[in-house]
Short mmCIF file of C-alpha atoms in Angstrom, two decimals:
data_model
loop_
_atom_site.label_atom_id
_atom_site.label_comp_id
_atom_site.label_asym_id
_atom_site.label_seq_id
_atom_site.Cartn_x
_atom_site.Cartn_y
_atom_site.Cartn_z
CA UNK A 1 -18.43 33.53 2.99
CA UNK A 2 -17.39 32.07 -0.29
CA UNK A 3 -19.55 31.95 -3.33
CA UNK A 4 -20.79 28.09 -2.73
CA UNK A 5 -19.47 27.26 -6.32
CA UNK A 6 -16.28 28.04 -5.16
CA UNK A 7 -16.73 25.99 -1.89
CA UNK A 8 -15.87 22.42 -2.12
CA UNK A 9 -17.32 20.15 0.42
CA UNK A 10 -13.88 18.08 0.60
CA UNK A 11 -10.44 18.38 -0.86
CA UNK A 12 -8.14 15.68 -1.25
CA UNK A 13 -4.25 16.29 -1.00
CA UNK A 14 -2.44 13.36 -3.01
CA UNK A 15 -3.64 11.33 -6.25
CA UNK A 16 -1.97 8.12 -5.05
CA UNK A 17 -3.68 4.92 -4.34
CA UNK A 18 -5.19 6.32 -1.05
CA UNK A 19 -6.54 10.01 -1.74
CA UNK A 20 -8.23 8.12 -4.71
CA UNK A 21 -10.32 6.17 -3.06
CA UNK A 22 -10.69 8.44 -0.58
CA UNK A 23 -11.98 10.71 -3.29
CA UNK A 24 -14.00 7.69 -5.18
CA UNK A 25 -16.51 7.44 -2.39
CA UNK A 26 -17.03 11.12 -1.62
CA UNK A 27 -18.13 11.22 -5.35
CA UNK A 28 -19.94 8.53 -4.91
CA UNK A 29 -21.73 9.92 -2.37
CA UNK A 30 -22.57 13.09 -4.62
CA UNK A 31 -19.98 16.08 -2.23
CA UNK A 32 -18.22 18.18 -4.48
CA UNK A 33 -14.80 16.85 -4.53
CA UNK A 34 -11.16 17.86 -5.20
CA UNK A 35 -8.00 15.60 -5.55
CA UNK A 36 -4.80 17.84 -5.52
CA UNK A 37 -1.67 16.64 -6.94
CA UNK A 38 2.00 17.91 -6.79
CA UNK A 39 3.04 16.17 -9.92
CA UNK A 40 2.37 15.11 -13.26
CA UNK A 41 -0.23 12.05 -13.43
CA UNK A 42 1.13 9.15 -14.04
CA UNK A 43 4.30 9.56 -11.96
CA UNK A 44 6.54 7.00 -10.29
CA UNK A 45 7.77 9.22 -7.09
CA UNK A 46 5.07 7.97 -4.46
CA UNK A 47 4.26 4.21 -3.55
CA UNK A 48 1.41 3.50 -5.53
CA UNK A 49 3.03 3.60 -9.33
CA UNK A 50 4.28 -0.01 -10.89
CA UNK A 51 2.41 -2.32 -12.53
CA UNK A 52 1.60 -4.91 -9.26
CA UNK A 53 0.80 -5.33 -5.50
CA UNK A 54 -0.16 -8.55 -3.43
CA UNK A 55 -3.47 -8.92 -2.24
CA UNK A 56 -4.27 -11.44 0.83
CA UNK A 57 -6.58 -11.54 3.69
CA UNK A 58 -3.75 -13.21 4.99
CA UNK A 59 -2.30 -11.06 8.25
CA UNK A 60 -1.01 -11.66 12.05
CA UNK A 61 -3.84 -8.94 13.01
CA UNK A 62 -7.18 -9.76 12.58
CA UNK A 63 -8.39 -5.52 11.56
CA UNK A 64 -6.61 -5.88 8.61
CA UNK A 65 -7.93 -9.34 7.76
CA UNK A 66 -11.54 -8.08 8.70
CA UNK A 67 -10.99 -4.90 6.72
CA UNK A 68 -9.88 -6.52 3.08
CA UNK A 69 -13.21 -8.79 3.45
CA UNK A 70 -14.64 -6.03 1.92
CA UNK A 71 -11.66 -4.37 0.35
CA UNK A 72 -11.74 -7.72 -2.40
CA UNK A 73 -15.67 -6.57 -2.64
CA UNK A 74 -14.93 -3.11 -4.01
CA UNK A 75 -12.32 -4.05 -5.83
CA UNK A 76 -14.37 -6.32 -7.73
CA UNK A 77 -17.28 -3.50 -8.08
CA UNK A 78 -14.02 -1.16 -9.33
CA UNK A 79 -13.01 -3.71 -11.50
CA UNK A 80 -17.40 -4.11 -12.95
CA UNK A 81 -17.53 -0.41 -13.42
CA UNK A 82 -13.91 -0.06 -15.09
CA UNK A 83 -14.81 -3.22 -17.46
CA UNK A 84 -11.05 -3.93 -17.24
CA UNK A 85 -9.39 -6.75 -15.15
CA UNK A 86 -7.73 -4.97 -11.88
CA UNK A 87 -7.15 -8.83 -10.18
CA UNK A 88 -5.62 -11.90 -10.78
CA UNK A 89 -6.51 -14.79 -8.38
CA UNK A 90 -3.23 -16.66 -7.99
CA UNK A 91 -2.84 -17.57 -3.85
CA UNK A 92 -0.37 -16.43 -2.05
CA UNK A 93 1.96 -18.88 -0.12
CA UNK A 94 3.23 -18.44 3.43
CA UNK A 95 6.25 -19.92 4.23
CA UNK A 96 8.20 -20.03 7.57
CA UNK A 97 9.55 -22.66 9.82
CA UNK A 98 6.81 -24.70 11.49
CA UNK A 99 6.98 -23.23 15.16
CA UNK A 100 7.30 -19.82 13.49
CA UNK A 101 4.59 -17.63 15.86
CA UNK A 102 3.75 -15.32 12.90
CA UNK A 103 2.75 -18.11 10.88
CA UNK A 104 0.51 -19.17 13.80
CA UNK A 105 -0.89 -16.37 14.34
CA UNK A 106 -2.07 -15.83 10.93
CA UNK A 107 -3.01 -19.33 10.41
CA UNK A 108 -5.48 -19.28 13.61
CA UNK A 109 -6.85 -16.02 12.23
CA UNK A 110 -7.27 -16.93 9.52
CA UNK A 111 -9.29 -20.36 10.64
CA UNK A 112 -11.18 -17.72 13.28
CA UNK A 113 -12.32 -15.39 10.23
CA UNK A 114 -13.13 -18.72 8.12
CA UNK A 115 -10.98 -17.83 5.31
CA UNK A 116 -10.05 -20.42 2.59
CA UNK A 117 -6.48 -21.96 3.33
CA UNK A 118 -4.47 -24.59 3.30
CA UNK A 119 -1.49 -25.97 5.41
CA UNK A 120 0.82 -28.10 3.67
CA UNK A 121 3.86 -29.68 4.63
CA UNK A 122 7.29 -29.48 3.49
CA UNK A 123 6.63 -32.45 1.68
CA UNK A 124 3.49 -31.13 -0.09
CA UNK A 125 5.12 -27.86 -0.53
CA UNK A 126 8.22 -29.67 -2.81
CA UNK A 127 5.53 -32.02 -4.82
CA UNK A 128 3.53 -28.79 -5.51
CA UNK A 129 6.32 -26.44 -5.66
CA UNK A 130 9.10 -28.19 -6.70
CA UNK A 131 11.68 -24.81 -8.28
CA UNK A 132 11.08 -23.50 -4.58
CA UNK A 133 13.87 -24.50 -2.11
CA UNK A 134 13.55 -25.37 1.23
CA UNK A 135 16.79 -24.91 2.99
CA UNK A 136 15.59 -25.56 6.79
CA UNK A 137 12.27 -28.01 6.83
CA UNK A 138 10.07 -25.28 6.34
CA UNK A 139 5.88 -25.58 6.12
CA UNK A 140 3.80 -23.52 3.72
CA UNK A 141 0.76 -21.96 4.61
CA UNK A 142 -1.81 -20.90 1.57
CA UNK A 143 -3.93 -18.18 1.23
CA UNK A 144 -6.14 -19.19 -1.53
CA UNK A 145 -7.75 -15.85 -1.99
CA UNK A 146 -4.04 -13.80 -2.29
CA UNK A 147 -3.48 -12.44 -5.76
CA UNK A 148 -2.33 -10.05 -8.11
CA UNK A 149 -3.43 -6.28 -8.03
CA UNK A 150 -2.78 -5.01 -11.32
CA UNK A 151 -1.47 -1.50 -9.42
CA UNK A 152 -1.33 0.97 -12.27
CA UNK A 153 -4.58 0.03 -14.40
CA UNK A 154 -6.39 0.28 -10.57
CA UNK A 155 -5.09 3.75 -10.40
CA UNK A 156 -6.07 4.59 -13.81
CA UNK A 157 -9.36 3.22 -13.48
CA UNK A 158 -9.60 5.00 -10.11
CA UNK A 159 -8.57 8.50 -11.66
CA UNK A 160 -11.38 7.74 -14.17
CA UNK A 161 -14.04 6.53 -12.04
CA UNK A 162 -13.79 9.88 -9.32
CA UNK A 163 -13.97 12.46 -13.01
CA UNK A 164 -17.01 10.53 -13.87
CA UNK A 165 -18.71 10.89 -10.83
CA UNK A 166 -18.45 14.20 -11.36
CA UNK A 167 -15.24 14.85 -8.67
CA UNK A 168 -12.47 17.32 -9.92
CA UNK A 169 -8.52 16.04 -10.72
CA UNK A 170 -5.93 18.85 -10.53
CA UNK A 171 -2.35 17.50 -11.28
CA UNK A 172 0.99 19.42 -11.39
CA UNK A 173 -0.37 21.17 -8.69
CA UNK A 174 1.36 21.44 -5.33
CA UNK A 175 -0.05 22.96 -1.88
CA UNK A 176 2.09 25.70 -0.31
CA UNK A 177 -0.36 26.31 2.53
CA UNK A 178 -3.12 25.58 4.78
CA UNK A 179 -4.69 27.77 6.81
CA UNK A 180 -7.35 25.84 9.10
CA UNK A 181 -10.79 27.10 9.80
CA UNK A 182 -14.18 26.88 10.05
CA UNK A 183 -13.63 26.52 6.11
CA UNK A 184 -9.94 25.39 5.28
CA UNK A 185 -8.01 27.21 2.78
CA UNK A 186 -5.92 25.55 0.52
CA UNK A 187 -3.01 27.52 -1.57
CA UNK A 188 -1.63 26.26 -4.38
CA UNK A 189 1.40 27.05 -6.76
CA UNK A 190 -1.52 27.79 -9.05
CA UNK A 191 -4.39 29.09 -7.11
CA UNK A 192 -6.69 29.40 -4.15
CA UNK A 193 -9.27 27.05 -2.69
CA UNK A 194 -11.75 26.98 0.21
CA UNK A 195 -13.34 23.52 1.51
CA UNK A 196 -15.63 22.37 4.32
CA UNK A 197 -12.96 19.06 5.00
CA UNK A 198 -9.37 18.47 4.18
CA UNK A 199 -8.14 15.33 3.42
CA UNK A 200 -4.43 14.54 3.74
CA UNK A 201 -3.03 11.53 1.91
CA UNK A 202 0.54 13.15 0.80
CA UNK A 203 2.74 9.72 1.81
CA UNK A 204 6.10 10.85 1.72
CA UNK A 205 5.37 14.73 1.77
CA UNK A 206 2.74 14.35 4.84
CA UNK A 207 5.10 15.94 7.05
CA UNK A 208 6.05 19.03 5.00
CA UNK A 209 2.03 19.57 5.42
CA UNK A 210 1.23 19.11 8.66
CA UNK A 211 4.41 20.53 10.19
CA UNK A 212 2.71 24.43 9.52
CA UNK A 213 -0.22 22.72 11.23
CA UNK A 214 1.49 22.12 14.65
CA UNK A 215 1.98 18.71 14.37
CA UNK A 216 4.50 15.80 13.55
CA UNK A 217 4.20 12.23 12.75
CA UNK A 218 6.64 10.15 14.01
CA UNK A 219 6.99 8.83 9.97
CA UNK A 220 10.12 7.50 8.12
CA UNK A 221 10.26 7.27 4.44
CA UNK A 222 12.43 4.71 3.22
CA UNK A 223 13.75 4.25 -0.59
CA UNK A 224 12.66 0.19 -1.44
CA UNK A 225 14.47 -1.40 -4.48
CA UNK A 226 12.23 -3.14 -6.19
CA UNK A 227 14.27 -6.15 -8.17
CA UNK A 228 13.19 -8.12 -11.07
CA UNK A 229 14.92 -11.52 -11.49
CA UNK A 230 15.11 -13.81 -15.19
CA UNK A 231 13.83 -17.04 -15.45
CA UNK A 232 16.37 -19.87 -17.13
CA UNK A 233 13.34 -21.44 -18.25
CA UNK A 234 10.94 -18.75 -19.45
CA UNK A 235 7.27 -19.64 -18.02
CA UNK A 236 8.54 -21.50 -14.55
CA UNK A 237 7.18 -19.28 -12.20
CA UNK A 238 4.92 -17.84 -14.08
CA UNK A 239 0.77 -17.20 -13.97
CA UNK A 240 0.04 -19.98 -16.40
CA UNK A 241 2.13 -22.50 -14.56
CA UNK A 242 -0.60 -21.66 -11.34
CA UNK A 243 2.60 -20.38 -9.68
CA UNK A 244 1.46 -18.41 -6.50
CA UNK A 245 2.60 -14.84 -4.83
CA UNK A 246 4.70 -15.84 -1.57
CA UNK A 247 5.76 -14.08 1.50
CA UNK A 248 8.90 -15.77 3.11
CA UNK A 249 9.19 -16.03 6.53
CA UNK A 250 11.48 -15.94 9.40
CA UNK A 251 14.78 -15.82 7.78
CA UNK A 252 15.67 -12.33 8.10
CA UNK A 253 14.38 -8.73 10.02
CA UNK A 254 11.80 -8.27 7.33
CA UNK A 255 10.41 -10.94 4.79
CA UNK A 256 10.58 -10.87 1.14
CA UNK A 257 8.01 -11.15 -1.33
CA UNK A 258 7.77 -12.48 -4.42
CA UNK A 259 4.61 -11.94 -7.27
CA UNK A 260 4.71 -14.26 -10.30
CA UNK A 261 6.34 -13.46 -13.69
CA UNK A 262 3.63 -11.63 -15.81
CA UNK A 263 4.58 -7.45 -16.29
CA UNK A 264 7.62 -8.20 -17.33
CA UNK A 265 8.13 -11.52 -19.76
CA UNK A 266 10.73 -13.97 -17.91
CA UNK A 267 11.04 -12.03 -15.16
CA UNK A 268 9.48 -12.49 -11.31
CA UNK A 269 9.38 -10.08 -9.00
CA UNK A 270 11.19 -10.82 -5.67
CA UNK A 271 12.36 -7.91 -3.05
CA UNK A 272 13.06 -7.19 0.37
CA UNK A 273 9.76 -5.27 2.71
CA UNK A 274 12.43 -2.61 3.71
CA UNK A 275 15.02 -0.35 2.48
CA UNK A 276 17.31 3.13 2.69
CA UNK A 277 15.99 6.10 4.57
CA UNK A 278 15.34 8.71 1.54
CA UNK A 279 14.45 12.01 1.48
CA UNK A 280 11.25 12.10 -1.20
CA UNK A 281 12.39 15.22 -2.94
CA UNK A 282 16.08 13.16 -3.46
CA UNK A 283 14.32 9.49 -4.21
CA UNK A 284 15.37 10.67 -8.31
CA UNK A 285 19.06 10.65 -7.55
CA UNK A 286 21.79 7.63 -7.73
CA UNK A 287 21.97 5.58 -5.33
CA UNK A 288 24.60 4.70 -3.05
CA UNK A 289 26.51 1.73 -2.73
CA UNK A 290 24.81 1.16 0.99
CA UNK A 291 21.60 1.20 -1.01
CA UNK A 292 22.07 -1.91 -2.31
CA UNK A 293 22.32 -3.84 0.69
CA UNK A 294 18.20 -5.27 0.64
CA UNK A 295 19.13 -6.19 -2.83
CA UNK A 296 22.63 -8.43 -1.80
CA UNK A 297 19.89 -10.01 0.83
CA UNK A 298 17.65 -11.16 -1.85
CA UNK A 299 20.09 -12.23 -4.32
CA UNK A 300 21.45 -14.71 -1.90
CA UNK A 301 17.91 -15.85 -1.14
CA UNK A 302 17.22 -16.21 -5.01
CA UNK A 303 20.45 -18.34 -4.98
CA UNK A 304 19.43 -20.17 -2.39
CA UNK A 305 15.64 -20.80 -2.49
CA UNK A 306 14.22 -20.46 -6.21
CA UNK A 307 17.24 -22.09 -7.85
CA UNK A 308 15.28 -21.32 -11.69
CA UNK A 309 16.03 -17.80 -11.34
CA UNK A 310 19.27 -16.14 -12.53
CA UNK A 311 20.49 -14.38 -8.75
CA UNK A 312 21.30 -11.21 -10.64
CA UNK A 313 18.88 -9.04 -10.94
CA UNK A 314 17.90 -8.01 -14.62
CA UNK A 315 15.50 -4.89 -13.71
CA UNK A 316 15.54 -2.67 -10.37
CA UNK A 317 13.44 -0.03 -9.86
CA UNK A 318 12.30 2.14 -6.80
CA UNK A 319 8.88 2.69 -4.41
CA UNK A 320 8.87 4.82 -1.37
CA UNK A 321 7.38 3.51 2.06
CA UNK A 322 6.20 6.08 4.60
CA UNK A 323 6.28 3.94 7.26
CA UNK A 324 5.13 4.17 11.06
CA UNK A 325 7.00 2.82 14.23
CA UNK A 326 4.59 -0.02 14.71
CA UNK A 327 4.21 -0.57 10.79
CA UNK A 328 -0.14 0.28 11.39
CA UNK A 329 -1.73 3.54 9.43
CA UNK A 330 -2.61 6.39 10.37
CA UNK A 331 -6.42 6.78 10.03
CA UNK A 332 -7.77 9.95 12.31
CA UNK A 333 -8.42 13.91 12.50
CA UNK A 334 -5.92 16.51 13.15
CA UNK A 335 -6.12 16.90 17.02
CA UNK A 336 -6.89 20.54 17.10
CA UNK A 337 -8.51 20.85 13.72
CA UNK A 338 -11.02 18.21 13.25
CA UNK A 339 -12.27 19.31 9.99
CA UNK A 340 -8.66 18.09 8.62
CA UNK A 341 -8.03 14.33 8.61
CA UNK A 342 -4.87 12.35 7.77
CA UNK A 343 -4.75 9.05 5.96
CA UNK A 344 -0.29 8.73 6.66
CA UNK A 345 2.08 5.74 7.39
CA UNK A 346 1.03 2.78 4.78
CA UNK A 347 3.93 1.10 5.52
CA UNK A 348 4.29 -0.61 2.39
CA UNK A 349 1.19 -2.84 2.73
CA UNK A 350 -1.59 -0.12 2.27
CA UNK A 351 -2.47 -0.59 -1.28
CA UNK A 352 -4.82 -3.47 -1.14
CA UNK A 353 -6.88 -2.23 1.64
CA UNK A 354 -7.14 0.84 0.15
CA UNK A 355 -10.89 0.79 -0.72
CA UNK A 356 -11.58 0.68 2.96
CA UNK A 357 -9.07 3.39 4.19
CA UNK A 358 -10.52 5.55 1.56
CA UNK A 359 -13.87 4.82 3.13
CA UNK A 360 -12.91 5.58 6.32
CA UNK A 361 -11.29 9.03 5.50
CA UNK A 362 -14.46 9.68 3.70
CA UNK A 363 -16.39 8.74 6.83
CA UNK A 364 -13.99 11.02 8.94
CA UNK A 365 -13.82 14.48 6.71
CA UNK A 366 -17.77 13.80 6.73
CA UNK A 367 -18.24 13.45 9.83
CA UNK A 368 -19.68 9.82 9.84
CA UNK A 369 -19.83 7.14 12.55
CA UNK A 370 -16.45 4.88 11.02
CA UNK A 371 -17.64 1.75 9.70
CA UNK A 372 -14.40 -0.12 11.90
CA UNK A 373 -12.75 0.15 15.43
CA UNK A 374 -9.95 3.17 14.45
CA UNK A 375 -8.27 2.12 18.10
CA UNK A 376 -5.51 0.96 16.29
CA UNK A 377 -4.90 3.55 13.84
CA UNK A 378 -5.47 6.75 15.95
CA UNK A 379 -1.96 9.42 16.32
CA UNK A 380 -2.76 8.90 19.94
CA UNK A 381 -1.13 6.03 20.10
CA UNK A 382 2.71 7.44 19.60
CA UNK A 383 2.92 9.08 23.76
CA UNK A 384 5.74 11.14 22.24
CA UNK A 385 3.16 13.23 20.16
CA UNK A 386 1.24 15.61 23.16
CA UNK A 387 -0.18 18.60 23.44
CA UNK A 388 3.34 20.08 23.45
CA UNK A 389 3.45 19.67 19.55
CA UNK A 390 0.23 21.54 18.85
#
């Protein structure tokens, strides 16, 4: 048996967004704690570097909405115990065609969970919003709670937070292998490590891990290019002129997004929710001319819908997504090892709700009754992934 100051009671594999969390409330919760990562810290090769992410309680599935009812409440303890502002209440605007059912759906959840919103008409939406466009009639639906996360200050503040509760960061340091157990050991390309619970939050890279484990998640990681677009009139979508985040609708496969101008002066934010397959270790080298396909997409919707906005963009850069085939996490234990848990498959909307995923991993490696229903998140789920893969 290992000396117990060389037994940890949890280690965390991946320093993004998720396995910091995860790792916030097992220090919180005094277990000895260690978050592994492959690279440098800060890096921009996972999905949780940049400088913003949209928050909402707005969603077609009422988990998620139940779920960031208390993500905005840690946040805002983060955001006490950080002393720095992590969260900028702007709303965040739905729009869509009127007898769009996804707009329904989240407008009727959103009256069932009795979350603040608005409906307005396209009327309302062109006195309000009068640089937005509306090519086809469409209706708005607001969000008022939807905001701004300020992404990499969170992380920073998160990294911070987890060494002050006394929980152990080791960057530029990737695994190589896991060998399950009563105790798992963890090896390195610096050293060894033993641990009651392993926690796996490696986005891109979960495969790589879990592959040597018997398993497979049916996960694809796509390359997103994320475009920045100049204002002709510096300050017209902008924070101070109370203009909101938006999600758009209905008028392709995937919507786009758009975040007000602020981390960059003059420019707004405005990209595509999908992108390239991408191999993580490649995500570093040029892209090719398919790759730019999401980005044609959105500059003829910036032509065509926010007509203050120059449709070229001015800054592009890159995020993975790791997502899943129904776009929902993957929150659960490894079916034949269930002292190793996997926190996989954001899908490009896991960064706001991840003070509650990092609860529930915590809750998992520890044993715990989950505070939520995991139905929806369990790797049972996929048929395709049976007992033949273990």
């Amino acid at each position: 048996m290992a000396a117990q100051k060389d037994l940890w009671d949890a280690i965390v594999i991946g320093a993004g967004i998720q396995g910091c969390f995860t790792a916030y409330h097992l220090a919180k919760h005094r277990k000895r704690v260690l978050l592994l990562e492959q690279f440098f810290l800060p890096h921009s090769r996972g999905s949780s570097h940049g400088q913003s992410r949209i928050i909402r309680k707005a969603y077609v599935e009422d988990f998620y909405t139940q779920m960031m009812h208390e993500c905005y409440q840690i946040w805002a303890q983060l955001e006490h115990e950080a002393g720095t502002q992590l969260y900028r209440q702007t709303g965040l605007l739905l729009l869509g065609m009127k007898e769009n059912q996804e707009l329904k759906t989240i407008q009727a959840n959103l009256s069932r969970q009795r979350v603040e919103h608005q409906c307005l008409s396209s009327e309302e939406l062109k006195q309000r919003f009068p640089n937005i466009r509306l090519t086809r009639g469409e209706v708005g639906l607001l969000d008022n709670s939807g905001g701004v996360l300020y992404a990499y200050k969170a992380l920073r503040a998160l990294q911070d937070a987890v060494r002050q509760l006394g929980g152990i960061v080791h960057d530029g340091e990737k695994v190589v292998e896991i060998n399950p157990g009563l105790l798992v050991k963890v090896k390195t390309t610096s050293r060894s490590y033993q641990a009651k619970s392993l926690v796996i939050t490696a986005g891109p890279w979960t495969n790589q891990l879990l592959r040597p484990l018997g398993i497979e998640l049916p996960l694809q990681t796509l390359r997103i290019n994320v475009c920045y677009w100049r204002e002709r009139v510096p300050g017209s979508y902008g924070v101070s002129q109370a203009f909101p985040c938006f999600l758009w609708l209905g008028l392709y496969p995937h919507h786009l997004y758009g975040l007000p101008a602020g981390e960059y002066p003059g420019l707004m934010k405005v990209s595509y929710h999908h992108g390239n397959h991408a191999d993580p270790e490649e995500r570093d080298c040029p892209t090719a001319r398919a790759d730019i396909r999401d980005v044609q997409i959105v500059s003829s919707f910036v032509r065509d819908h926010l007509p203050d906005l120059k449709p070229e963009p001015a800054v592009m850069e890159s995020c993975m997504y790791t997502n899943t085939p129904d776009e929902h996490f993957i929150l659960d234990r490894h079916p034949k090892y269930n002292n190793i848990v996997i926190g996989a498959g954001f899908s490009g909307h896991g960064f706001k709700l991840a003070p509650v995923v990092g609860k529930i991993l915590y809750e998992l490696s520890m044993k715990l009754t989950p505070s939520y229903d995991l139905a929806p998140f369990q790797i049972s789920r996929f048929p395709s992934l049976g007992k033949a893969h273990l």
